[in-house]
JSON list of C-alpha atoms in Angstrom, two decimals:
[
{"chain": "A", "resi": 8, "resn": "MET", "atom": "CA", "xyz": [0.63, 92.00, 122.13]},
{"chain": "A", "resi": 9, "resn": "PRO", "atom": "CA", "xyz": [3.69, 94.13, 123.11]},
{"chain": "A", "resi": 10, "resn": "THR", "atom": "CA", "xyz": [6.99, 92.62, 122.06]},
{"chain": "A", "resi": 11, "resn": "GLY", "atom": "CA", "xyz": [10.31, 92.54, 123.81]},
{"chain": "A", "resi": 12, "resn": "ASP", "atom": "CA", "xyz": [9.05, 91.48, 127.27]},
{"chain": "A", "resi": 13, "resn": "THR", "atom": "CA", "xyz": [7.42, 88.29, 128.44]},
{"chain": "A", "resi": 14, "resn": "THR", "atom": "CA", "xyz": [5.74, 89.74, 131.50]},
{"chain": "A", "resi": 15, "resn": "LEU", "atom": "CA", "xyz": [3.99, 92.85, 132.75]},
{"chain": "A", "resi": 16, "resn": "PRO", "atom": "CA", "xyz": [4.89, 95.65, 130.32]},
{"chain": "A", "resi": 17, "resn": "ILE", "atom": "CA", "xyz": [5.80, 99.09, 131.65]},
{"chain": "A", "resi": 18, "resn": "SER", "atom": "CA", "xyz": [3.27, 100.81, 129.38]},
{"chain": "A", "resi": 19, "resn": "LEU", "atom": "CA", "xyz": [0.42, 98.92, 131.02]},
{"chain": "A", "resi": 20, "resn": "LEU", "atom": "CA", "xyz": [1.85, 99.46, 134.51]},
{"chain": "A", "resi": 21, "resn": "ARG", "atom": "CA", "xyz": [2.07, 103.20, 133.91]},
{"chain": "A", "resi": 22, "resn": "ASP", "atom": "CA", "xyz": [-1.57, 103.34, 132.88]},
{"chain": "A", "resi": 23, "resn": "VAL", "atom": "CA", "xyz": [-2.64, 101.29, 135.87]},
{"chain": "A", "resi": 24, "resn": "ALA", "atom": "CA", "xyz": [-0.56, 103.43, 138.22]},
{"chain": "A", "resi": 25, "resn": "ASP", "atom": "CA", "xyz": [-2.25, 106.55, 136.84]},
{"chain": "A", "resi": 26, "resn": "ALA", "atom": "CA", "xyz": [-5.67, 105.06, 137.61]},
{"chain": "A", "resi": 27, "resn": "LEU", "atom": "CA", "xyz": [-4.92, 103.51, 141.04]},
{"chain": "A", "resi": 28, "resn": "LEU", "atom": "CA", "xyz": [-3.10, 106.50, 142.46]},
{"chain": "A", "resi": 29, "resn": "LYS", "atom": "CA", "xyz": [-5.98, 108.86, 141.71]},
{"chain": "A", "resi": 30, "resn": "LEU", "atom": "CA", "xyz": [-8.33, 106.87, 143.95]},
{"chain": "A", "resi": 31, "resn": "PRO", "atom": "CA", "xyz": [-9.26, 108.24, 147.43]},
{"chain": "A", "resi": 32, "resn": "GLY", "atom": "CA", "xyz": [-6.61, 107.43, 150.04]},
{"chain": "A", "resi": 33, "resn": "ALA", "atom": "CA", "xyz": [-4.18, 105.78, 147.66]},
{"chain": "A", "resi": 34, "resn": "LYS", "atom": "CA", "xyz": [-1.39, 108.30, 148.50]},
{"chain": "A", "resi": 35, "resn": "VAL", "atom": "CA", "xyz": [-2.34, 109.16, 152.11]},
{"chain": "A", "resi": 36, "resn": "CYS", "atom": "CA", "xyz": [0.59, 108.57, 154.48]},
{"chain": "A", "resi": 37, "resn": "ASP", "atom": "CA", "xyz": [1.64, 109.86, 157.87]},
{"chain": "A", "resi": 38, "resn": "THR", "atom": "CA", "xyz": [4.54, 112.16, 157.09]},
{"chain": "A", "resi": 39, "resn": "VAL", "atom": "CA", "xyz": [6.16, 111.60, 160.51]},
{"chain": "A", "resi": 40, "resn": "THR", "atom": "CA", "xyz": [5.92, 107.84, 160.97]},
{"chain": "A", "resi": 41, "resn": "ARG", "atom": "CA", "xyz": [5.86, 106.99, 157.22]},
{"chain": "A", "resi": 42, "resn": "ARG", "atom": "CA", "xyz": [3.08, 104.55, 158.01]},
{"chain": "A", "resi": 43, "resn": "PRO", "atom": "CA", "xyz": [-0.44, 104.29, 156.52]},
{"chain": "A", "resi": 44, "resn": "ILE", "atom": "CA", "xyz": [-3.22, 106.04, 158.49]},
{"chain": "A", "resi": 45, "resn": "VAL", "atom": "CA", "xyz": [-6.05, 103.76, 159.57]},
{"chain": "A", "resi": 46, "resn": "GLY", "atom": "CA", "xyz": [-9.31, 104.95, 158.06]},
{"chain": "A", "resi": 47, "resn": "LEU", "atom": "CA", "xyz": [-7.65, 107.26, 155.56]},
{"chain": "A", "resi": 48, "resn": "SER", "atom": "CA", "xyz": [-4.93, 105.37, 153.71]},
{"chain": "A", "resi": 49, "resn": "THR", "atom": "CA", "xyz": [-6.27, 102.81, 151.24]},
{"chain": "A", "resi": 50, "resn": "GLU", "atom": "CA", "xyz": [-4.75, 100.00, 149.20]},
{"chain": "A", "resi": 51, "resn": "TYR", "atom": "CA", "xyz": [-6.43, 99.11, 145.89]},
{"chain": "A", "resi": 52, "resn": "CYS", "atom": "CA", "xyz": [-5.69, 96.08, 143.71]},
{"chain": "A", "resi": 53, "resn": "SER", "atom": "CA", "xyz": [-6.43, 94.84, 140.20]},
{"chain": "A", "resi": 54, "resn": "THR", "atom": "CA", "xyz": [-5.79, 91.50, 138.54]},
{"chain": "A", "resi": 55, "resn": "PHE", "atom": "CA", "xyz": [-3.58, 91.21, 135.44]},
{"chain": "A", "resi": 56, "resn": "TYR", "atom": "CA", "xyz": [-4.54, 88.62, 132.84]},
{"chain": "A", "resi": 57, "resn": "VAL", "atom": "CA", "xyz": [-3.99, 87.75, 129.24]},
{"chain": "A", "resi": 58, "resn": "ALA", "atom": "CA", "xyz": [-6.74, 86.61, 126.89]},
{"chain": "A", "resi": 59, "resn": "GLY", "atom": "CA", "xyz": [-6.90, 85.24, 123.34]},
{"chain": "A", "resi": 60, "resn": "THR", "atom": "CA", "xyz": [-4.91, 82.65, 121.39]},
{"chain": "A", "resi": 61, "resn": "ARG", "atom": "CA", "xyz": [-1.26, 82.12, 120.57]},
{"chain": "A", "resi": 62, "resn": "ALA", "atom": "CA", "xyz": [-1.69, 84.17, 117.42]},
{"chain": "A", "resi": 63, "resn": "SER", "atom": "CA", "xyz": [-3.46, 87.08, 119.12]},
{"chain": "A", "resi": 64, "resn": "LEU", "atom": "CA", "xyz": [-2.98, 87.57, 122.85]},
{"chain": "A", "resi": 65, "resn": "SER", "atom": "CA", "xyz": [-3.76, 90.80, 124.72]},
{"chain": "A", "resi": 66, "resn": "TRP", "atom": "CA", "xyz": [-2.90, 92.15, 128.15]},
{"chain": "A", "resi": 67, "resn": "ARG", "atom": "CA", "xyz": [-5.93, 93.04, 130.28]},
{"chain": "A", "resi": 68, "resn": "VAL", "atom": "CA", "xyz": [-6.61, 94.28, 133.82]},
{"chain": "A", "resi": 69, "resn": "THR", "atom": "CA", "xyz": [-9.70, 94.14, 136.01]},
{"chain": "A", "resi": 70, "resn": "GLU", "atom": "CA", "xyz": [-11.42, 97.09, 137.61]},
{"chain": "A", "resi": 71, "resn": "PRO", "atom": "CA", "xyz": [-9.71, 98.01, 140.91]},
{"chain": "A", "resi": 72, "resn": "MET", "atom": "CA", "xyz": [-11.00, 96.62, 144.19]},
{"chain": "A", "resi": 73, "resn": "LYS", "atom": "CA", "xyz": [-10.79, 98.52, 147.48]},
{"chain": "A", "resi": 74, "resn": "GLY", "atom": "CA", "xyz": [-8.94, 97.11, 150.46]},
{"chain": "A", "resi": 75, "resn": "ASN", "atom": "CA", "xyz": [-7.94, 98.75, 153.74]},
{"chain": "A", "resi": 76, "resn": "HIS", "atom": "CA", "xyz": [-4.88, 100.66, 154.89]},
{"chain": "A", "resi": 77, "resn": "GLU", "atom": "CA", "xyz": [-2.57, 97.65, 154.74]},
{"chain": "A", "resi": 78, "resn": "ALA", "atom": "CA", "xyz": [-3.95, 94.98, 152.37]},
{"chain": "A", "resi": 79, "resn": "CYS", "atom": "CA", "xyz": [-6.06, 94.33, 149.27]},
{"chain": "A", "resi": 80, "resn": "ASN", "atom": "CA", "xyz": [-6.99, 90.84, 148.02]},
{"chain": "A", "resi": 81, "resn": "PRO", "atom": "CA", "xyz": [-7.15, 90.45, 144.24]},
{"chain": "A", "resi": 82, "resn": "PHE", "atom": "CA", "xyz": [-9.22, 88.06, 142.16]},
{"chain": "A", "resi": 83, "resn": "PHE", "atom": "CA", "xyz": [-7.43, 84.84, 141.23]},
{"chain": "A", "resi": 84, "resn": "VAL", "atom": "CA", "xyz": [-10.08, 83.88, 138.69]},
{"chain": "A", "resi": 85, "resn": "VAL", "atom": "CA", "xyz": [-11.51, 86.35, 136.19]},
{"chain": "A", "resi": 86, "resn": "ARG", "atom": "CA", "xyz": [-14.18, 86.23, 133.47]},
{"chain": "A", "resi": 87, "resn": "ASP", "atom": "CA", "xyz": [-13.75, 88.04, 130.18]},
{"chain": "A", "resi": 88, "resn": "ALA", "atom": "CA", "xyz": [-16.65, 89.05, 127.97]},
{"chain": "A", "resi": 89, "resn": "ASP", "atom": "CA", "xyz": [-14.67, 88.35, 124.80]},
{"chain": "A", "resi": 90, "resn": "TYR", "atom": "CA", "xyz": [-13.15, 84.92, 125.54]},
{"chain": "A", "resi": 91, "resn": "PRO", "atom": "CA", "xyz": [-14.05, 81.58, 127.19]},
{"chain": "A", "resi": 92, "resn": "ALA", "atom": "CA", "xyz": [-12.26, 80.52, 130.40]},
{"chain": "A", "resi": 93, "resn": "ALA", "atom": "CA", "xyz": [-9.85, 78.27, 128.47]},
{"chain": "A", "resi": 94, "resn": "GLN", "atom": "CA", "xyz": [-8.47, 81.38, 126.72]},
{"chain": "A", "resi": 95, "resn": "VAL", "atom": "CA", "xyz": [-8.04, 83.49, 129.85]},
{"chain": "A", "resi": 96, "resn": "TRP", "atom": "CA", "xyz": [-4.96, 83.27, 132.12]},
{"chain": "A", "resi": 97, "resn": "VAL", "atom": "CA", "xyz": [-4.41, 85.18, 135.33]},
{"chain": "A", "resi": 98, "resn": "VAL", "atom": "CA", "xyz": [-0.74, 86.20, 135.37]},
{"chain": "A", "resi": 99, "resn": "GLY", "atom": "CA", "xyz": [-0.41, 88.56, 138.32]},
{"chain": "A", "resi": 100, "resn": "TYR", "atom": "CA", "xyz": [-1.87, 91.46, 140.19]},
{"chain": "A", "resi": 101, "resn": "VAL", "atom": "CA", "xyz": [-1.08, 95.07, 141.02]},
{"chain": "A", "resi": 102, "resn": "HIS", "atom": "CA", "xyz": [-1.69, 97.10, 144.16]},
{"chain": "A", "resi": 103, "resn": "ASN", "atom": "CA", "xyz": [-0.54, 100.37, 145.68]},
{"chain": "A", "resi": 104, "resn": "HIS", "atom": "CA", "xyz": [1.30, 101.09, 148.92]},
{"chain": "A", "resi": 105, "resn": "PRO", "atom": "CA", "xyz": [0.25, 104.49, 150.29]},
{"chain": "A", "resi": 106, "resn": "CYS", "atom": "CA", "xyz": [3.63, 105.07, 151.86]},
{"chain": "A", "resi": 107, "resn": "GLY", "atom": "CA", "xyz": [5.75, 103.68, 149.01]},
{"chain": "A", "resi": 108, "resn": "SER", "atom": "CA", "xyz": [7.25, 100.79, 150.93]},
{"chain": "A", "resi": 109, "resn": "PRO", "atom": "CA", "xyz": [8.70, 97.73, 149.10]},
{"chain": "A", "resi": 110, "resn": "PRO", "atom": "CA", "xyz": [6.72, 94.48, 148.84]},
{"chain": "A", "resi": 111, "resn": "SER", "atom": "CA", "xyz": [5.93, 92.88, 152.21]},
{"chain": "A", "resi": 112, "resn": "SER", "atom": "CA", "xyz": [6.08, 89.21, 153.13]},
{"chain": "A", "resi": 113, "resn": "ALA", "atom": "CA", "xyz": [2.35, 89.01, 152.54]},
{"chain": "A", "resi": 114, "resn": "ASP", "atom": "CA", "xyz": [2.76, 90.45, 149.05]},
{"chain": "A", "resi": 115, "resn": "LEU", "atom": "CA", "xyz": [5.47, 87.99, 148.13]},
{"chain": "A", "resi": 116, "resn": "GLY", "atom": "CA", "xyz": [3.49, 85.10, 149.58]},
{"chain": "A", "resi": 117, "resn": "THR", "atom": "CA", "xyz": [0.43, 85.72, 147.44]},
{"chain": "A", "resi": 118, "resn": "TRP", "atom": "CA", "xyz": [1.71, 83.37, 144.71]},
{"chain": "A", "resi": 119, "resn": "PRO", "atom": "CA", "xyz": [2.68, 79.85, 145.87]},
{"chain": "A", "resi": 120, "resn": "THR", "atom": "CA", "xyz": [6.34, 78.96, 146.28]},
{"chain": "A", "resi": 121, "resn": "ASP", "atom": "CA", "xyz": [8.17, 75.68, 146.99]},
{"chain": "A", "resi": 122, "resn": "ALA", "atom": "CA", "xyz": [7.62, 74.64, 150.59]},
{"chain": "A", "resi": 123, "resn": "PHE", "atom": "CA", "xyz": [11.24, 73.52, 151.05]},
{"chain": "A", "resi": 124, "resn": "ASP", "atom": "CA", "xyz": [12.95, 76.31, 149.20]},
{"chain": "A", "resi": 125, "resn": "PRO", "atom": "CA", "xyz": [10.98, 79.55, 149.37]},
{"chain": "A", "resi": 126, "resn": "TYR", "atom": "CA", "xyz": [13.21, 81.17, 146.75]},
{"chain": "A", "resi": 127, "resn": "VAL", "atom": "CA", "xyz": [11.96, 78.74, 144.08]},
{"chain": "A", "resi": 128, "resn": "ALA", "atom": "CA", "xyz": [8.52, 78.97, 142.49]},
{"chain": "A", "resi": 129, "resn": "MET", "atom": "CA", "xyz": [6.27, 75.91, 142.37]},
{"chain": "A", "resi": 130, "resn": "ALA", "atom": "CA", "xyz": [6.41, 75.94, 138.58]},
{"chain": "A", "resi": 131, "resn": "GLU", "atom": "CA", "xyz": [9.64, 76.33, 136.55]},
{"chain": "A", "resi": 132, "resn": "VAL", "atom": "CA", "xyz": [7.74, 78.70, 134.27]},
{"chain": "A", "resi": 133, "resn": "ARG", "atom": "CA", "xyz": [6.16, 81.50, 136.33]},
{"chain": "A", "resi": 134, "resn": "LEU", "atom": "CA", "xyz": [2.54, 80.73, 135.58]},
{"chain": "A", "resi": 135, "resn": "VAL", "atom": "CA", "xyz": [-0.43, 80.35, 137.93]},
{"chain": "A", "resi": 136, "resn": "PRO", "atom": "CA", "xyz": [-0.67, 76.73, 139.08]},
{"chain": "A", "resi": 137, "resn": "GLY", "atom": "CA", "xyz": [-3.98, 75.23, 137.95]},
{"chain": "A", "resi": 138, "resn": "ASN", "atom": "CA", "xyz": [-4.39, 76.88, 134.57]},
{"chain": "A", "resi": 139, "resn": "PRO", "atom": "CA", "xyz": [-5.45, 74.26, 132.02]},
{"chain": "A", "resi": 140, "resn": "ALA", "atom": "CA", "xyz": [-2.52, 75.19, 129.77]},
{"chain": "A", "resi": 141, "resn": "SER", "atom": "CA", "xyz": [0.31, 77.64, 129.75]},
{"chain": "A", "resi": 142, "resn": "ALA", "atom": "CA", "xyz": [-0.28, 81.08, 128.25]},
{"chain": "A", "resi": 143, "resn": "PHE", "atom": "CA", "xyz": [1.75, 81.53, 125.08]},
{"chain": "A", "resi": 144, "resn": "TYR", "atom": "CA", "xyz": [2.09, 84.32, 122.58]},
{"chain": "A", "resi": 145, "resn": "GLU", "atom": "CA", "xyz": [3.26, 82.48, 119.44]},
{"chain": "A", "resi": 146, "resn": "ASN", "atom": "CA", "xyz": [6.12, 80.39, 120.89]},
{"chain": "A", "resi": 147, "resn": "THR", "atom": "CA", "xyz": [6.83, 82.63, 123.89]},
{"chain": "A", "resi": 148, "resn": "PRO", "atom": "CA", "xyz": [5.43, 81.72, 127.37]},
{"chain": "A", "resi": 149, "resn": "ILE", "atom": "CA", "xyz": [3.99, 84.54, 129.43]},
{"chain": "A", "resi": 150, "resn": "GLU", "atom": "CA", "xyz": [5.71, 84.84, 132.81]},
{"chain": "A", "resi": 151, "resn": "MET", "atom": "CA", "xyz": [3.76, 85.43, 135.97]},
{"chain": "A", "resi": 152, "resn": "ALA", "atom": "CA", "xyz": [4.59, 88.59, 137.96]},
{"chain": "A", "resi": 153, "resn": "SER", "atom": "CA", "xyz": [2.90, 91.03, 140.24]},
{"chain": "A", "resi": 154, "resn": "ALA", "atom": "CA", "xyz": [3.41, 94.76, 140.69]},
{"chain": "A", "resi": 155, "resn": "LEU", "atom": "CA", "xyz": [3.37, 97.55, 143.23]},
{"chain": "A", "resi": 156, "resn": "VAL", "atom": "CA", "xyz": [2.85, 101.24, 142.49]},
{"chain": "A", "resi": 157, "resn": "ALA", "atom": "CA", "xyz": [3.27, 104.23, 144.75]},
{"chain": "A", "resi": 158, "resn": "GLU", "atom": "CA", "xyz": [3.96, 107.94, 144.71]},
{"chain": "A", "resi": 159, "resn": "ARG", "atom": "CA", "xyz": [6.47, 109.71, 146.90]},
{"chain": "A", "resi": 160, "resn": "GLN", "atom": "CA", "xyz": [5.78, 113.05, 148.60]},
{"chain": "A", "resi": 161, "resn": "ASP", "atom": "CA", "xyz": [7.74, 114.83, 145.88]},
{"chain": "A", "resi": 162, "resn": "GLY", "atom": "CA", "xyz": [5.42, 113.38, 143.23]},
{"chain": "A", "resi": 163, "resn": "THR", "atom": "CA", "xyz": [7.84, 110.85, 141.75]},
{"chain": "A", "resi": 164, "resn": "ARG", "atom": "CA", "xyz": [6.44, 107.42, 140.95]},
{"chain": "A", "resi": 165, "resn": "ILE", "atom": "CA", "xyz": [7.65, 104.04, 142.16]},
{"chain": "A", "resi": 166, "resn": "ILE", "atom": "CA", "xyz": [6.79, 101.09, 139.95]},
{"chain": "A", "resi": 167, "resn": "LEU", "atom": "CA", "xyz": [7.96, 97.66, 141.07]},
{"chain": "A", "resi": 168, "resn": "ARG", "atom": "CA", "xyz": [7.32, 94.20, 139.69]},
{"chain": "A", "resi": 169, "resn": "TYR", "atom": "CA", "xyz": [8.14, 90.98, 141.48]},
{"chain": "A", "resi": 170, "resn": "PHE", "atom": "CA", "xyz": [8.12, 87.30, 140.61]},
{"chain": "A", "resi": 171, "resn": "PRO", "atom": "CA", "xyz": [7.18, 84.12, 142.49]},
{"chain": "A", "resi": 172, "resn": "THR", "atom": "CA", "xyz": [10.87, 83.18, 142.29]},
{"chain": "A", "resi": 173, "resn": "GLY", "atom": "CA", "xyz": [11.70, 86.20, 144.46]},
{"chain": "A", "resi": 174, "resn": "GLU", "atom": "CA", "xyz": [13.24, 88.74, 142.09]},
{"chain": "A", "resi": 175, "resn": "ILE", "atom": "CA", "xyz": [12.13, 92.28, 142.77]},
{"chain": "A", "resi": 176, "resn": "GLN", "atom": "CA", "xyz": [12.65, 94.84, 140.01]},
{"chain": "A", "resi": 177, "resn": "GLN", "atom": "CA", "xyz": [12.11, 98.60, 139.85]},
{"chain": "A", "resi": 178, "resn": "TRP", "atom": "CA", "xyz": [11.50, 100.57, 136.69]},
{"chain": "A", "resi": 179, "resn": "SER", "atom": "CA", "xyz": [14.28, 103.10, 136.14]},
{"chain": "A", "resi": 180, "resn": "THR", "atom": "CA", "xyz": [13.19, 106.18, 134.19]},
{"chain": "A", "resi": 181, "resn": "THR", "atom": "CA", "xyz": [16.83, 107.17, 133.77]},
{"chain": "A", "resi": 182, "resn": "LYS", "atom": "CA", "xyz": [17.89, 103.85, 132.28]},
{"chain": "A", "resi": 183, "resn": "ALA", "atom": "CA", "xyz": [14.48, 103.15, 130.61]},
{"chain": "A", "resi": 184, "resn": "ASN", "atom": "CA", "xyz": [14.73, 99.62, 131.87]},
{"chain": "A", "resi": 185, "resn": "TRP", "atom": "CA", "xyz": [14.05, 97.31, 134.81]},
{"chain": "A", "resi": 186, "resn": "VAL", "atom": "CA", "xyz": [16.68, 97.19, 137.57]},
{"chain": "A", "resi": 187, "resn": "THR", "atom": "CA", "xyz": [16.80, 94.12, 139.85]},
{"chain": "A", "resi": 188, "resn": "LEU", "atom": "CA", "xyz": [16.91, 95.22, 143.52]},
{"chain": "A", "resi": 189, "resn": "GLY", "atom": "CA", "xyz": [17.34, 91.79, 145.03]},
{"chain": "A", "resi": 190, "resn": "THR", "atom": "CA", "xyz": [15.83, 88.35, 145.58]},
{"chain": "A", "resi": 191, "resn": "CYS", "atom": "CA", "xyz": [13.48, 87.91, 148.52]},
{"chain": "A", "resi": 192, "resn": "ALA", "atom": "CA", "xyz": [11.22, 85.33, 150.22]},
{"chain": "A", "resi": 193, "resn": "PRO", "atom": "CA", "xyz": [8.39, 85.79, 152.73]},
{"chain": "A", "resi": 194, "resn": "SER", "atom": "CA", "xyz": [9.25, 85.63, 156.41]},
{"chain": "A", "resi": 195, "resn": "ALA", "atom": "CA", "xyz": [8.00, 82.55, 158.30]},
{"chain": "A", "resi": 196, "resn": "THR", "atom": "CA", "xyz": [4.22, 82.34, 158.46]},
{"chain": "A", "resi": 197, "resn": "THR", "atom": "CA", "xyz": [4.40, 82.42, 162.27]},
{"chain": "A", "resi": 198, "resn": "SER", "atom": "CA", "xyz": [6.30, 85.71, 162.26]},
{"chain": "A", "resi": 199, "resn": "ARG", "atom": "CA", "xyz": [4.58, 89.06, 162.73]},
{"chain": "A", "resi": 200, "resn": "ASP", "atom": "CA", "xyz": [7.39, 90.74, 160.81]},
{"chain": "A", "resi": 201, "resn": "ARG", "atom": "CA", "xyz": [6.09, 91.98, 157.45]},
{"chain": "A", "resi": 202, "resn": "THR", "atom": "CA", "xyz": [9.68, 92.40, 156.18]},
{"chain": "A", "resi": 203, "resn": "PRO", "atom": "CA", "xyz": [10.70, 89.69, 153.73]},
{"chain": "A", "resi": 204, "resn": "ARG", "atom": "CA", "xyz": [14.05, 87.85, 153.87]},
{"chain": "A", "resi": 205, "resn": "CYS", "atom": "CA", "xyz": [16.29, 89.12, 151.05]},
{"chain": "A", "resi": 206, "resn": "ASN", "atom": "CA", "xyz": [19.71, 88.23, 149.72]},
{"chain": "A", "resi": 207, "resn": "GLN", "atom": "CA", "xyz": [20.73, 91.89, 150.12]},
{"chain": "A", "resi": 208, "resn": "PRO", "atom": "CA", "xyz": [19.13, 94.98, 151.68]},
{"chain": "A", "resi": 209, "resn": "LEU", "atom": "CA", "xyz": [16.42, 96.35, 149.40]},
{"chain": "A", "resi": 210, "resn": "ARG", "atom": "CA", "xyz": [17.12, 99.96, 148.44]},
{"chain": "A", "resi": 211, "resn": "LEU", "atom": "CA", "xyz": [14.63, 101.63, 146.13]},
{"chain": "A", "resi": 212, "resn": "LEU", "atom": "CA", "xyz": [16.04, 103.77, 143.34]},
{"chain": "A", "resi": 213, "resn": "ARG", "atom": "CA", "xyz": [15.92, 107.55, 143.86]},
{"chain": "A", "resi": 214, "resn": "GLU", "atom": "CA", "xyz": [15.49, 109.28, 140.54]}
]
C-alpha cells in the first residue's frame, strides 16, 4: 500500500492514463469546436477499489469499459478473485475526456452528496455509502475520490482527481504535488448545462 496519501495515488493514475489514452477514440477531438466528435470520440472508464485487510491493503482497478463520446458509466460493485466482498471497497472511478475539459456536472454527481448542501458529501469520511465497513489501511481511512485523464494536442497530460465534497485537484508535474483548482457542485438536475457551479472559475494548469 503506497504511503503518504489516503486516496488515489499519482503512480496508479499515471499507469491508468497510459492505458486509457491508448484506446481507440480516447483522444479524438474536433480541433475547431474543441468538442468530442460523435461516432469517433470515445470515453472509457474503470473502477478504482481497494482489497485486503487493514494490515495489507492494495489499490486495484478494473478493466476499462467503453462509453460513447460524452459519457461512460463505471461499475459501483466489483468482484475480486483474491478477496471476498467484505474485503473489497469501491473508492472511485476514472474516465477520460477526449477534449481535455474539466469534470462536468454529471461527473461530479456520480457520487451522492447532501441534498440540502451539494458541497457536502453524504458521509463525513469520503467512502461509498453502503459498504459494510470503512476501508482502512492500519489506522488510516481510505478517502473516496474519482479521476479524469486527458491529453492535450501538444501531447501533455492532464490528470485530475475530485472528491464528493467538491474539491477538484490537478497533478502538477512542476510542483510534483496536487494543486486544488476549486470547489464545485453539480448544476441543478433540471438544467441542461453540463458546467458545474464552482466557488471560483476553474482554470487548468498549463505546464
